[in-house]
Coordinates of C-alpha atoms in Angstrom, one line a residue:
M1 CA 89.6 34.4 177.7
G2 CA 92.7 36.1 179.0
K3 CA 94.7 33.8 176.7
Y4 CA 92.9 35.2 173.6
R5 CA 93.4 38.8 174.8
T6 CA 97.1 38.2 175.2
K7 CA 97.4 36.8 171.7
G8 CA 95.4 39.8 170.3
S9 CA 97.6 42.2 172.1
I10 CA 100.7 40.5 170.8
A11 CA 99.3 40.7 167.2
L12 CA 98.5 44.4 167.6
I13 CA 102.0 45.1 168.9
I14 CA 103.6 43.2 166.0
T15 CA 101.4 45.0 163.5
G16 CA 102.2 48.3 165.0
S17 CA 105.8 47.6 165.1
V18 CA 105.9 46.5 161.5
L19 CA 104.0 49.7 160.5
I20 CA 106.4 51.9 162.4
L21 CA 109.3 50.1 160.8
V22 CA 107.8 50.6 157.3
L23 CA 107.1 54.3 158.0
A24 CA 110.6 54.7 159.4
G25 CA 112.0 53.0 156.3
L26 CA 110.0 55.2 154.1
Y27 CA 111.1 58.3 156.0
L28 CA 114.7 57.3 155.9
G29 CA 114.5 56.3 152.3
R30 CA 112.3 59.1 151.1
N31 CA 115.1 60.9 149.3
G32 CA 116.0 57.8 147.4
I33 CA 112.4 57.2 146.4
L34 CA 112.0 60.9 145.4
C35 CA 115.2 60.8 143.3
R36 CA 114.3 57.5 141.6
T37 CA 110.8 58.7 140.8
A38 CA 112.2 62.0 139.4
D39 CA 115.0 60.3 137.4
K40 CA 112.4 57.9 135.9
R41 CA 110.3 60.8 134.8
I42 CA 113.3 62.7 133.5
L43 CA 114.5 59.8 131.5
Y44 CA 111.1 59.5 129.9
A45 CA 111.0 63.2 129.0
E46 CA 114.6 63.1 127.7
Q47 CA 113.9 60.1 125.4
K48 CA 110.5 61.4 124.1
Y49 CA 111.4 65.0 123.6
G50 CA 115.1 65.0 123.0
L51 CA 116.1 66.9 126.1
S52 CA 119.0 67.0 128.5
I53 CA 117.6 67.5 132.1
C54 CA 120.1 67.9 134.9
Y55 CA 119.9 69.0 138.6
E56 CA 122.5 69.3 141.3
D57 CA 120.4 68.3 144.3
L58 CA 116.9 67.1 145.0
R59 CA 115.8 66.1 148.5
M60 CA 113.0 66.0 151.0
K61 CA 113.3 67.9 154.3
G62 CA 110.9 66.5 156.9
L63 CA 107.8 64.9 155.6
N64 CA 106.4 67.6 153.3
E65 CA 109.2 69.8 152.1
I66 CA 111.0 69.4 148.8
E67 CA 114.2 71.3 147.8
L68 CA 115.6 71.4 144.3
K69 CA 118.9 73.1 143.3
N70 CA 120.4 74.1 140.0
L71 CA 118.0 72.6 137.5
S72 CA 118.6 73.0 133.8
I73 CA 116.6 71.8 130.7
V74 CA 118.5 71.9 127.4
P75 CA 117.0 70.5 124.1
R76 CA 119.6 68.6 122.2
N77 CA 121.6 70.8 119.8
R78 CA 119.6 73.8 120.9
D79 CA 120.0 76.8 123.3
T80 CA 119.1 76.3 127.0
L81 CA 115.4 76.4 127.6
L82 CA 115.2 76.7 131.4
T83 CA 117.4 77.2 134.4
L84 CA 116.5 77.3 138.1
H85 CA 118.8 78.1 141.0
T86 CA 116.6 77.1 143.9
L87 CA 113.1 75.8 144.5
N88 CA 111.7 75.0 147.9
M89 CA 108.1 73.7 148.3
H90 CA 106.0 72.9 151.4
L91 CA 103.3 70.5 150.5
N92 CA 100.0 69.5 152.2
F93 CA 101.1 66.3 153.9
W94 CA 97.7 64.6 154.1
K95 CA 97.0 65.2 150.4
L96 CA 100.5 64.1 149.5
I97 CA 100.0 60.7 151.1
R98 CA 96.8 60.4 149.0
G99 CA 98.8 61.1 145.8
K100 CA 97.7 64.7 145.3
I101 CA 99.8 67.8 145.2
E102 CA 98.8 71.0 147.0
V103 CA 101.5 73.6 147.6
R104 CA 101.3 75.5 150.9
N105 CA 104.4 77.6 150.6
V106 CA 107.0 78.1 147.8
T107 CA 110.2 79.9 147.4
V108 CA 111.8 80.3 144.0
D109 CA 115.1 82.1 143.2
Q110 CA 116.5 82.8 139.7
L111 CA 114.1 81.1 137.3
K112 CA 115.0 81.8 133.7
A113 CA 113.0 80.5 130.7
S114 CA 114.4 81.4 127.2
F115 CA 112.4 80.7 124.0
I116 CA 114.9 81.2 121.2
K117 CA 114.5 80.8 117.5
A118 CA 117.4 81.3 115.0
D119 CA 116.7 80.8 111.4
S120 CA 114.2 77.9 111.3
M121 CA 115.4 76.2 114.5
A122 CA 113.8 76.8 117.9
N123 CA 114.6 75.4 121.3
Y124 CA 110.9 75.0 122.0
D125 CA 109.8 72.9 119.0
F126 CA 109.1 69.9 121.1
L127 CA 106.3 71.7 123.0
F128 CA 104.2 71.6 119.8
L129 CA 104.6 67.9 119.0
K130 CA 101.1 66.5 118.3
R131 CA 100.0 63.9 120.8
K132 CA 96.8 61.9 120.1
R133 CA 95.0 59.4 122.2
E134 CA 93.2 56.8 120.1
T135 CA 90.4 54.4 121.0
S136 CA 90.4 50.8 120.0
S137 CA 88.5 51.8 116.8
G138 CA 91.4 54.1 115.8
Q139 CA 89.4 57.3 116.3
V140 CA 91.0 60.2 118.1
Q141 CA 89.5 60.4 121.6
T142 CA 88.4 63.7 123.0
D143 CA 87.2 64.8 126.4
Y144 CA 87.4 68.5 126.7
A145 CA 85.8 68.6 130.1
H146 CA 88.4 66.2 131.5
R147 CA 91.3 68.1 129.9
I148 CA 90.1 71.5 131.3
N149 CA 89.4 70.0 134.7
R150 CA 92.8 68.4 134.9
I151 CA 94.7 71.5 133.8
L152 CA 92.8 73.8 136.2
N153 CA 93.2 71.3 139.1
L154 CA 97.0 71.3 138.5
F155 CA 96.9 75.1 138.2
Y156 CA 95.1 75.6 141.5
G157 CA 97.1 72.8 143.2
F158 CA 100.4 74.4 142.4
L159 CA 99.4 77.9 143.4
P160 CA 100.7 78.5 146.9
E161 CA 99.0 80.1 149.9
N162 CA 102.2 81.8 150.7
G163 CA 105.5 82.3 148.8
T164 CA 108.2 84.4 147.3
L165 CA 109.4 84.2 143.7
C166 CA 112.5 86.2 143.1
Q167 CA 114.4 87.1 139.9
I168 CA 112.0 85.5 137.3
D169 CA 113.0 86.0 133.7
I170 CA 111.0 84.9 130.6
T171 CA 112.6 85.7 127.3
E172 CA 111.5 85.3 123.7
R173 CA 114.2 85.9 121.2
K174 CA 114.1 85.6 117.4
D175 CA 117.3 86.6 115.6
R176 CA 118.1 90.1 116.8
N177 CA 114.7 90.8 118.3
F178 CA 113.7 89.9 121.8
V179 CA 111.1 90.3 124.5
N180 CA 112.0 89.9 128.2
I181 CA 109.6 89.8 131.1
H182 CA 111.4 90.3 134.4
I183 CA 109.8 89.8 137.8
P184 CA 112.1 91.1 140.5
K185 CA 109.9 89.7 143.3
L186 CA 106.4 88.2 143.4
T187 CA 105.0 87.8 146.9
V188 CA 102.0 85.6 148.0
R189 CA 100.6 86.2 151.4
Q190 CA 97.5 84.3 152.5
N191 CA 96.4 83.8 148.9
H192 CA 96.9 87.4 147.9
F193 CA 99.7 88.1 145.4
R194 CA 101.4 91.2 144.1
S195 CA 104.4 91.9 141.8
D196 CA 106.0 94.6 139.7
I197 CA 106.9 93.5 136.2
E198 CA 109.5 94.9 133.9
V199 CA 108.9 94.3 130.2
H200 CA 111.9 94.9 127.8
E201 CA 111.3 94.7 124.1
D202 CA 114.3 95.6 121.9
S203 CA 115.1 99.2 122.9
T204 CA 111.9 99.9 125.0
T205 CA 111.1 99.2 128.6
Q206 CA 107.7 99.2 130.4
Y207 CA 106.8 98.9 134.1
W208 CA 103.7 97.1 135.1
T209 CA 102.0 95.9 138.3
T210 CA 99.9 92.9 138.8
C211 CA 97.9 91.9 141.9
G212 CA 95.1 89.7 142.9
K213 CA 93.8 86.8 144.9
V214 CA 93.6 83.0 144.6
N215 CA 91.2 80.9 146.6
R216 CA 92.2 77.3 146.1
S217 CA 89.2 75.8 148.0
S218 CA 86.7 77.5 145.8
H219 CA 88.9 77.3 142.6
T220 CA 88.7 81.1 142.2
L221 CA 91.2 83.5 140.7
K222 CA 91.0 87.3 140.5
A223 CA 93.8 89.4 138.9
E224 CA 94.5 92.9 137.8
L225 CA 97.2 94.3 135.5
Y226 CA 98.0 98.0 135.0
A227 CA 101.0 100.1 134.0
Q228 CA 102.8 102.3 136.5
Q229 CA 102.9 106.1 136.5
N230 CA 99.5 106.2 134.6
N231 CA 101.1 104.9 131.4
K232 CA 99.4 102.5 129.0
I233 CA 100.2 98.8 128.8
I234 CA 101.6 98.0 125.3
L235 CA 101.3 94.3 124.7
P236 CA 104.7 93.1 123.6
Y237 CA 105.6 90.7 120.7
L238 CA 102.4 91.5 118.7
K239 CA 103.8 94.3 116.6
R240 CA 106.8 92.3 115.4
R241 CA 104.9 89.0 114.9
F242 CA 101.5 90.2 113.6
D243 CA 102.0 93.9 112.9
A244 CA 99.4 94.6 115.5
D245 CA 99.5 97.3 118.2
I246 CA 97.3 96.8 121.3
R247 CA 97.4 99.2 124.3
L248 CA 95.2 99.5 127.3
D249 CA 94.9 101.2 130.7
T250 CA 93.8 98.3 133.0
L251 CA 92.9 94.7 132.6
T252 CA 91.0 92.7 135.2
Y253 CA 90.1 89.1 135.1
S254 CA 88.3 86.5 137.3
L255 CA 87.7 82.8 137.0
T256 CA 85.8 80.3 139.0
K257 CA 85.8 76.6 138.2
S258 CA 83.1 74.1 139.4
E259 CA 82.1 70.6 138.4
K260 CA 78.5 69.9 137.2
N261 CA 76.4 66.9 136.7
G262 CA 77.1 64.8 133.7
G263 CA 80.9 65.4 133.8
Q264 CA 80.6 69.0 132.7
V265 CA 83.0 71.7 133.9
Q266 CA 81.6 75.2 134.5
L267 CA 83.8 78.3 134.1
T268 CA 82.4 81.6 135.3
G269 CA 84.0 85.0 135.8
Q270 CA 84.6 88.4 134.3
A271 CA 87.1 90.1 132.0
A272 CA 87.2 93.9 131.8
V273 CA 89.4 96.3 129.9
S274 CA 89.6 100.1 130.0
G275 CA 91.2 102.6 127.6
L276 CA 91.7 99.9 124.9
E277 CA 93.4 100.9 121.7
V278 CA 93.8 98.4 118.9
Y279 CA 95.4 98.7 115.5
H280 CA 95.7 96.0 112.8
K281 CA 95.1 96.5 109.1
A282 CA 92.8 93.5 109.0
L283 CA 90.6 95.1 111.5
S284 CA 90.6 98.8 110.4
P285 CA 93.0 101.3 108.7
E286 CA 92.7 103.4 111.8
T287 CA 93.3 102.8 115.5
V288 CA 90.2 101.5 117.2
N289 CA 89.4 102.9 120.6
L290 CA 87.2 101.3 123.3
D291 CA 86.7 103.3 126.5
R292 CA 85.2 100.4 128.5
G293 CA 84.6 96.8 127.7
Q294 CA 83.5 93.9 129.9
V295 CA 82.5 90.3 129.6
S296 CA 80.7 88.4 132.4
Y297 CA 80.8 84.9 131.2
R298 CA 79.5 81.4 131.9
I299 CA 81.0 78.6 129.9
L300 CA 80.0 74.9 130.1
V301 CA 82.6 72.4 128.8
G302 CA 81.4 68.9 128.1
K303 CA 83.1 65.8 126.8
E304 CA 82.8 67.0 123.1
S305 CA 81.4 70.5 123.4
A306 CA 81.9 74.0 124.8
E307 CA 79.0 76.3 125.3
L308 CA 78.9 80.1 126.1
D309 CA 75.7 80.3 128.0
S310 CA 73.1 83.0 127.2
T311 CA 73.5 84.4 130.7
T312 CA 76.8 85.8 129.5
V313 CA 76.8 89.6 129.2
I314 CA 79.0 91.6 126.9
R315 CA 79.2 95.3 127.6
F316 CA 81.0 98.0 125.5
N317 CA 80.5 101.6 126.2
Q318 CA 76.7 102.1 126.6
M319 CA 75.7 98.8 125.0
Q320 CA 75.2 95.3 126.4
F321 CA 73.8 92.1 125.0
H322 CA 73.6 88.4 125.8
P323 CA 75.4 86.2 123.2
Y324 CA 75.0 82.4 122.9
L325 CA 77.6 80.2 121.3
K326 CA 78.1 76.4 121.2
A327 CA 80.8 74.4 119.5
E328 CA 80.3 70.6 119.4
K329 CA 82.5 68.0 117.8
K330 CA 81.0 64.7 116.6
K331 CA 82.7 62.2 114.4
Q332 CA 85.5 64.6 113.8
Q333 CA 83.1 67.3 112.4
W334 CA 82.3 70.5 114.1
H335 CA 78.8 71.9 114.7
F336 CA 78.6 75.6 115.6
T337 CA 75.5 77.4 116.9
A338 CA 75.4 81.1 117.7
A339 CA 72.6 83.5 118.6
V340 CA 72.0 87.0 119.8
D341 CA 68.6 88.5 120.6
K342 CA 68.6 92.1 121.7
P343 CA 65.1 93.4 122.5
W344 CA 64.0 97.0 121.9
F345 CA 66.5 99.6 123.1
P346 CA 67.3 103.3 122.4
A347 CA 68.9 103.6 118.9
D348 CA 71.4 106.2 120.1
Q349 CA 72.7 103.6 122.6
L350 CA 74.1 101.6 119.7
F351 CA 75.4 104.5 117.6
G352 CA 76.9 106.3 120.6
S353 CA 78.8 103.1 121.6
L354 CA 80.5 102.4 118.3
P355 CA 84.3 102.3 119.0
K356 CA 86.1 105.2 117.5
G357 CA 88.2 104.3 114.5
L358 CA 86.1 101.3 113.7
F359 CA 83.2 103.2 112.0
S360 CA 84.7 106.4 110.8
N361 CA 81.8 107.4 108.6
L362 CA 79.4 107.1 111.5
E363 CA 81.3 109.1 114.0
G364 CA 79.1 111.9 115.5
I365 CA 75.8 110.5 114.1
K366 CA 72.8 111.2 116.3
T367 CA 69.6 109.1 116.1
S368 CA 66.3 108.8 117.9
G369 CA 63.8 105.9 118.1
E370 CA 64.3 102.3 119.0
L371 CA 66.1 99.2 117.6
A372 CA 65.9 95.5 118.1
Y373 CA 68.3 92.9 116.7
H374 CA 68.1 89.1 116.0
F375 CA 70.9 86.9 114.9
F376 CA 71.0 83.1 114.5
L377 CA 73.6 80.8 112.9
D378 CA 73.6 77.0 112.8
A379 CA 76.5 75.5 110.9
N380 CA 77.0 71.8 110.8
F381 CA 80.2 71.1 108.9
A382 CA 79.0 67.6 108.2
L383 CA 76.0 69.0 106.4
L384 CA 77.0 72.5 105.3
D385 CA 74.2 72.9 102.7
S386 CA 71.8 72.8 105.7
L387 CA 73.4 75.9 107.2
K388 CA 70.9 78.4 108.7
L389 CA 71.6 82.1 108.9
E390 CA 69.3 84.8 110.2
S391 CA 70.2 88.5 110.8
E392 CA 67.7 91.3 111.2
L393 CA 67.9 94.8 112.7
K394 CA 64.4 96.2 113.3
E395 CA 63.5 99.8 113.9
R396 CA 60.6 101.6 115.7
N397 CA 60.1 105.3 115.2
F398 CA 63.7 105.5 114.1
C399 CA 65.2 108.7 112.7
I400 CA 68.6 110.2 111.9
V401 CA 68.8 113.5 113.8
N402 CA 72.3 114.4 112.6
Y403 CA 74.6 112.6 110.1
G404 CA 77.9 113.4 111.9
V405 CA 81.1 113.5 109.9
T406 CA 79.7 112.0 106.7
D407 CA 76.6 113.0 104.7
L408 CA 74.9 109.6 104.1
G409 CA 72.4 111.2 101.9
K410 CA 74.9 112.7 99.4
M411 CA 74.1 110.3 96.6
S412 CA 70.7 111.9 96.2
E413 CA 72.4 114.9 94.6
E414 CA 75.5 115.5 92.5
F415 CA 78.6 114.5 94.4
I416 CA 82.3 114.1 93.8
Y417 CA 83.4 110.5 93.4
T418 CA 87.0 109.2 93.7
A419 CA 88.0 105.8 92.2
Y420 CA 90.8 103.9 93.9
E421 CA 93.3 101.2 92.8
N422 CA 95.5 99.5 95.3
G423 CA 94.4 102.0 97.9
Q424 CA 95.5 105.0 95.8
P425 CA 93.1 107.5 94.1
V426 CA 93.3 107.2 90.3
R427 CA 90.4 109.3 89.1
T428 CA 88.0 111.9 90.6
F429 CA 84.8 113.1 88.8
P430 CA 81.3 114.4 89.7
I431 CA 78.3 112.0 89.5
G432 CA 75.8 114.4 87.9
P433 CA 75.1 116.6 84.9
S434 CA 78.4 118.6 85.3
W435 CA 80.4 115.5 84.2
E436 CA 80.5 115.1 80.4
H437 CA 80.4 111.3 80.7
F438 CA 77.4 111.2 83.1
T439 CA 74.4 109.3 81.7
P440 CA 70.9 109.6 83.2
L441 CA 69.2 106.3 83.9
D442 CA 66.5 107.0 81.2
S443 CA 69.3 107.4 78.6
I444 CA 70.7 103.9 79.3
S445 CA 69.5 100.9 77.3
P446 CA 66.9 98.9 79.2
L447 CA 68.8 95.8 77.9
L448 CA 71.9 96.9 79.8
Q449 CA 70.0 98.0 82.9
M450 CA 68.3 94.6 83.2
S451 CA 71.3 92.5 82.2
V452 CA 73.4 94.1 84.9
M453 CA 70.7 93.9 87.5
Q454 CA 70.0 90.2 86.7
S455 CA 73.7 89.5 86.9
E456 CA 74.4 91.4 90.1
D457 CA 71.2 91.8 92.1
G458 CA 68.0 90.7 90.5
A459 CA 65.8 91.7 93.5
F460 CA 67.4 95.2 93.8
Y461 CA 64.1 97.1 93.6
F462 CA 62.4 94.8 96.1
H463 CA 64.8 94.2 99.0
R464 CA 66.1 96.6 101.7
G465 CA 69.8 96.3 101.0
F466 CA 70.4 92.7 102.0
L467 CA 69.6 89.3 100.5
P468 CA 69.7 86.8 103.3
E469 CA 69.6 83.8 101.1
A470 CA 72.5 85.1 98.9
M471 CA 74.5 85.7 102.1
R472 CA 73.8 82.2 103.3
E473 CA 74.9 80.6 100.1
A474 CA 78.0 82.8 100.0
L475 CA 78.9 81.7 103.6
I476 CA 78.3 78.0 102.7
Q477 CA 80.7 78.3 99.7
D478 CA 83.3 80.1 101.8
L479 CA 83.2 77.4 104.5
K480 CA 83.5 74.7 101.9
V481 CA 86.6 76.1 100.3
K482 CA 87.9 77.5 103.6
R483 CA 88.5 81.0 102.2
F484 CA 86.5 84.1 101.1
A485 CA 85.6 82.8 97.6
R486 CA 82.2 84.2 97.1
G487 CA 80.4 87.4 98.1
G488 CA 76.7 88.0 98.7
S489 CA 76.8 91.7 98.0
T490 CA 73.8 93.6 96.7
I491 CA 74.0 96.6 94.5
T492 CA 73.4 98.8 97.5
M493 CA 76.3 97.2 99.3
Q494 CA 78.6 97.6 96.3
L495 CA 77.6 101.3 96.1
V496 CA 78.3 101.9 99.8
K497 CA 81.6 100.2 99.5
N498 CA 82.7 102.4 96.6
V499 CA 81.1 105.7 97.6
F500 CA 81.7 105.8 101.3
L501 CA 84.3 103.3 102.3
N502 CA 88.0 102.6 101.7
R503 CA 89.0 99.6 99.6
N504 CA 90.8 97.9 102.4
K505 CA 89.4 94.4 103.0
N506 CA 88.9 94.2 106.8
I507 CA 86.4 93.3 109.4
A508 CA 85.5 97.0 110.2
R509 CA 84.7 97.8 106.6
K510 CA 82.2 94.9 106.4
L511 CA 80.5 96.0 109.6
E512 CA 80.4 99.6 108.7
E513 CA 79.1 98.7 105.2
A514 CA 76.2 96.8 106.7
L515 CA 75.2 99.6 109.0
I516 CA 75.4 102.3 106.3
V517 CA 73.4 100.1 103.9
W518 CA 70.7 99.6 106.6
L519 CA 70.6 103.4 107.3
I520 CA 70.3 104.3 103.6
E521 CA 67.6 101.7 102.9
T522 CA 65.6 102.1 106.1
E523 CA 65.6 105.9 106.0
R524 CA 65.3 106.0 102.2
L525 CA 68.1 108.5 102.1
T526 CA 68.5 107.9 98.3
S527 CA 65.8 106.5 96.0
K528 CA 66.4 103.1 94.3
E529 CA 66.3 104.7 90.9
R530 CA 69.0 107.2 91.8
M531 CA 71.1 104.5 93.5
Y532 CA 71.1 102.4 90.3
E533 CA 71.9 105.5 88.2
V534 CA 74.9 106.2 90.4
Y535 CA 75.9 102.6 90.2
L536 CA 75.9 102.4 86.4
N537 CA 77.9 105.7 86.3
I538 CA 80.7 104.7 88.7
V539 CA 81.1 100.9 88.1
E540 CA 84.5 100.0 86.6
W541 CA 84.3 98.3 83.1
G542 CA 87.9 98.0 82.2
P543 CA 91.3 99.6 83.0
L544 CA 90.5 103.1 84.1
V545 CA 87.1 102.8 82.3
Y546 CA 84.4 104.1 84.7
G547 CA 80.7 104.4 84.0
V548 CA 78.4 103.2 81.3
Q549 CA 79.2 105.9 78.8
E550 CA 82.9 105.3 78.8
A551 CA 82.3 101.5 78.6
A552 CA 80.0 101.8 75.6
T553 CA 82.6 104.0 73.9
Y554 CA 85.6 101.9 74.8
Y555 CA 84.2 98.6 73.6
F556 CA 81.6 99.5 70.9
K557 CA 81.9 103.3 70.0
K558 CA 78.3 103.7 70.9
R559 CA 76.1 105.6 73.3
P560 CA 74.6 103.7 76.2
S561 CA 71.1 103.9 74.7
Q562 CA 72.3 102.0 71.5
L563 CA 73.7 98.9 73.1
T564 CA 72.3 95.5 71.9
A565 CA 71.4 92.5 74.0
E566 CA 74.6 90.7 73.2
E567 CA 76.7 93.8 74.1
S568 CA 74.7 94.4 77.3
I569 CA 75.2 90.8 78.5
F570 CA 78.9 91.0 77.8
L571 CA 79.3 94.2 79.8
A572 CA 77.3 92.7 82.6
S573 CA 79.6 89.6 82.6
I574 CA 82.9 91.6 83.2
I575 CA 81.7 93.7 86.1
P576 CA 83.2 91.2 88.8
K577 CA 86.7 91.4 87.2
P578 CA 86.7 94.4 84.8
K579 CA 90.5 94.5 84.4
H580 CA 90.5 90.9 83.2
F581 CA 88.0 91.5 80.4
R582 CA 90.6 90.0 77.9
N583 CA 90.0 86.6 79.5
S584 CA 86.6 86.5 77.8
F585 CA 88.1 86.5 74.3
N586 CA 90.0 84.0 72.2
N587 CA 93.0 85.0 70.2
D588 CA 90.8 85.8 67.2
M589 CA 88.9 88.4 69.4
Q590 CA 85.8 86.3 69.6
L591 CA 84.1 85.5 72.9
K592 CA 84.9 82.1 74.4
E593 CA 82.4 79.3 74.2
S594 CA 82.5 79.1 78.0
L595 CA 80.3 82.2 78.1
E596 CA 77.4 80.4 76.4
G597 CA 75.9 79.2 79.7
Y598 CA 76.1 82.8 81.2
Y599 CA 74.5 84.2 78.0
R600 CA 71.7 81.6 78.2
L601 CA 71.0 82.4 81.8
I602 CA 70.8 86.2 81.4
T603 CA 68.7 85.8 78.2
E604 CA 66.2 83.6 80.0
R605 CA 65.9 86.3 82.8
L606 CA 65.4 89.0 80.2
V607 CA 62.5 87.1 78.7
K608 CA 60.9 86.6 82.1
K609 CA 61.2 90.3 82.8
G610 CA 59.5 91.1 79.4
I611 CA 62.6 93.0 78.1
I612 CA 62.9 90.8 75.1
S613 CA 60.6 88.2 73.4
E614 CA 61.2 84.5 73.2
V615 CA 61.7 84.8 69.5
A616 CA 64.4 87.5 70.0
A617 CA 66.0 85.3 72.7
D618 CA 66.5 82.4 70.3
S619 CA 68.9 84.5 68.2
I620 CA 71.1 85.8 71.1
R621 CA 74.6 84.2 71.1
P622 CA 77.9 85.2 72.7
E623 CA 78.9 87.1 69.6
I624 CA 80.0 90.7 69.7
N625 CA 82.0 93.0 67.4
V626 CA 84.5 95.1 69.4
T627 CA 85.1 98.4 67.6
G628 CA 86.3 100.8 70.2
E629 CA 89.7 101.3 71.9
A630 CA 89.4 97.8 73.5
K631 CA 89.9 96.4 70.0
K632 CA 93.5 97.8 69.9
D633 CA 94.2 96.3 73.3
L634 CA 92.9 92.9 72.2
Q635 CA 94.9 93.0 69.0
R636 CA 98.0 93.9 70.9
D637 CA 97.5 90.9 73.2
S638 CA 96.9 88.6 70.2
I639 CA 100.2 89.7 68.6
Q640 CA 102.1 89.1 71.9

């Protein structure tokens, strides 16, 4: 028995001795292992991305401290991308031996990153090389949850519990313009960080402060950014790159990551901004102001999807609502679902919360009563024709107490109208009896009235300003061609656009247009008959030809009451592009055969409405005799 114990003891001693020797060898050779590993990774990066990566010294101190000196990264034939004087990291030893990196303490001195573009060459082009992972079937493999989880794990792993980062410079330079973000000293103490930031852009300088907390164990980040001396933060680069100006007082943000069943990653947190000012011509011609805005979000990221949960709350000024959004990619096709349901709430809560500058005609409006809103969108890009779109704003005891800066009921009486071209006013005239070219509705040929209506908005007298199906079809067409190719505007929407709004095509105008249309139709601020009368008297029918009387004279030397069916259908056909009316004619000043289908369609609708008989319809052809001033313009074009 003692013999076996002796042999066991000897084996244990030998094993222990070998282990000690191995550990001693690893300890003594740790710098060689570190350098060989680093050099292997550097060689891979140099060959793949065309870089030159050099360092003066890389070593381990003790078991868990890494020191790096004088690192430089230079893309071939480009300007230097990054330089680093000194980096010292203390790692979590027990996680390190398991192959994971967790930084306990870090010291960085003189880190400079320069993103430089001259002409068409940039020293950061390699960062945007497309990298795809393919399955055995050749399809691109996606796993958004895995990607997000990996990125955030690296992010939290490299955030130190304690540290000091000194003289950090990040510069973006294009030709003679530049933006430089300089951090003199960022300190991290027990997961709390703070730093002053200097932002230099061309000839201006800003001074910001950021502070916050990182909790690595709970994967939580909280941060705040504000300008010093009660100034506003002006976001750099945007003005030069996008002609946009964004300013704000404070910005706060929080993020917590957690892993859920089924491989999903959950992201929760808040983002809040105060004193926000935004200008971009695509948004609004005026600066948009938002006093307070906040998003409390919950996002679920799956293998092929990302979902903004309906527990998310968006608040701006007095309003708050719960949006839902899901984006899912299957077989390389996206499927989007979005919904908002806002139950009954005080109407003035909405109109009192509209950001200043975004809805200029609604500023100062006062309302009473209640509103409720429902929105639903389901767009499967593999089956676009099945797209579903629902949008409804309901009212209960709603009333406009005060119009504010704009009289939304002005169309009910004579008012002054200004026509614009390319954003510039070209003509101003009253819409009423005092204008010599004004034509009352009952003095306009029923043939023209119905031809225009059937062409532009056949259900005008029956809807409340919107045609959901037309809007759905327009959205389907826009998504198919990937541009704004078709509009779903009703006559009311066209009127509001021309009478109340500027001609700038931007997001704000469409939103303001929808709200004004809803107010006019819901409150019956102007009768349908008067709206149609105004429409026919302001619509453009040719170069500087406005209203039905000028159109009848310009083309046919007639009064609006004398127009024939053929002439009426022609006038209806050119409303979408009145300045291009010449495109409807051949060189012999006869209408093109391509209009036959349009004439047949409108004629059939005139028969259904009882405006003409079937016998009369059989004789209608795209044949007109232009006798007015338009004839001279057509003759001049045919000579040229």
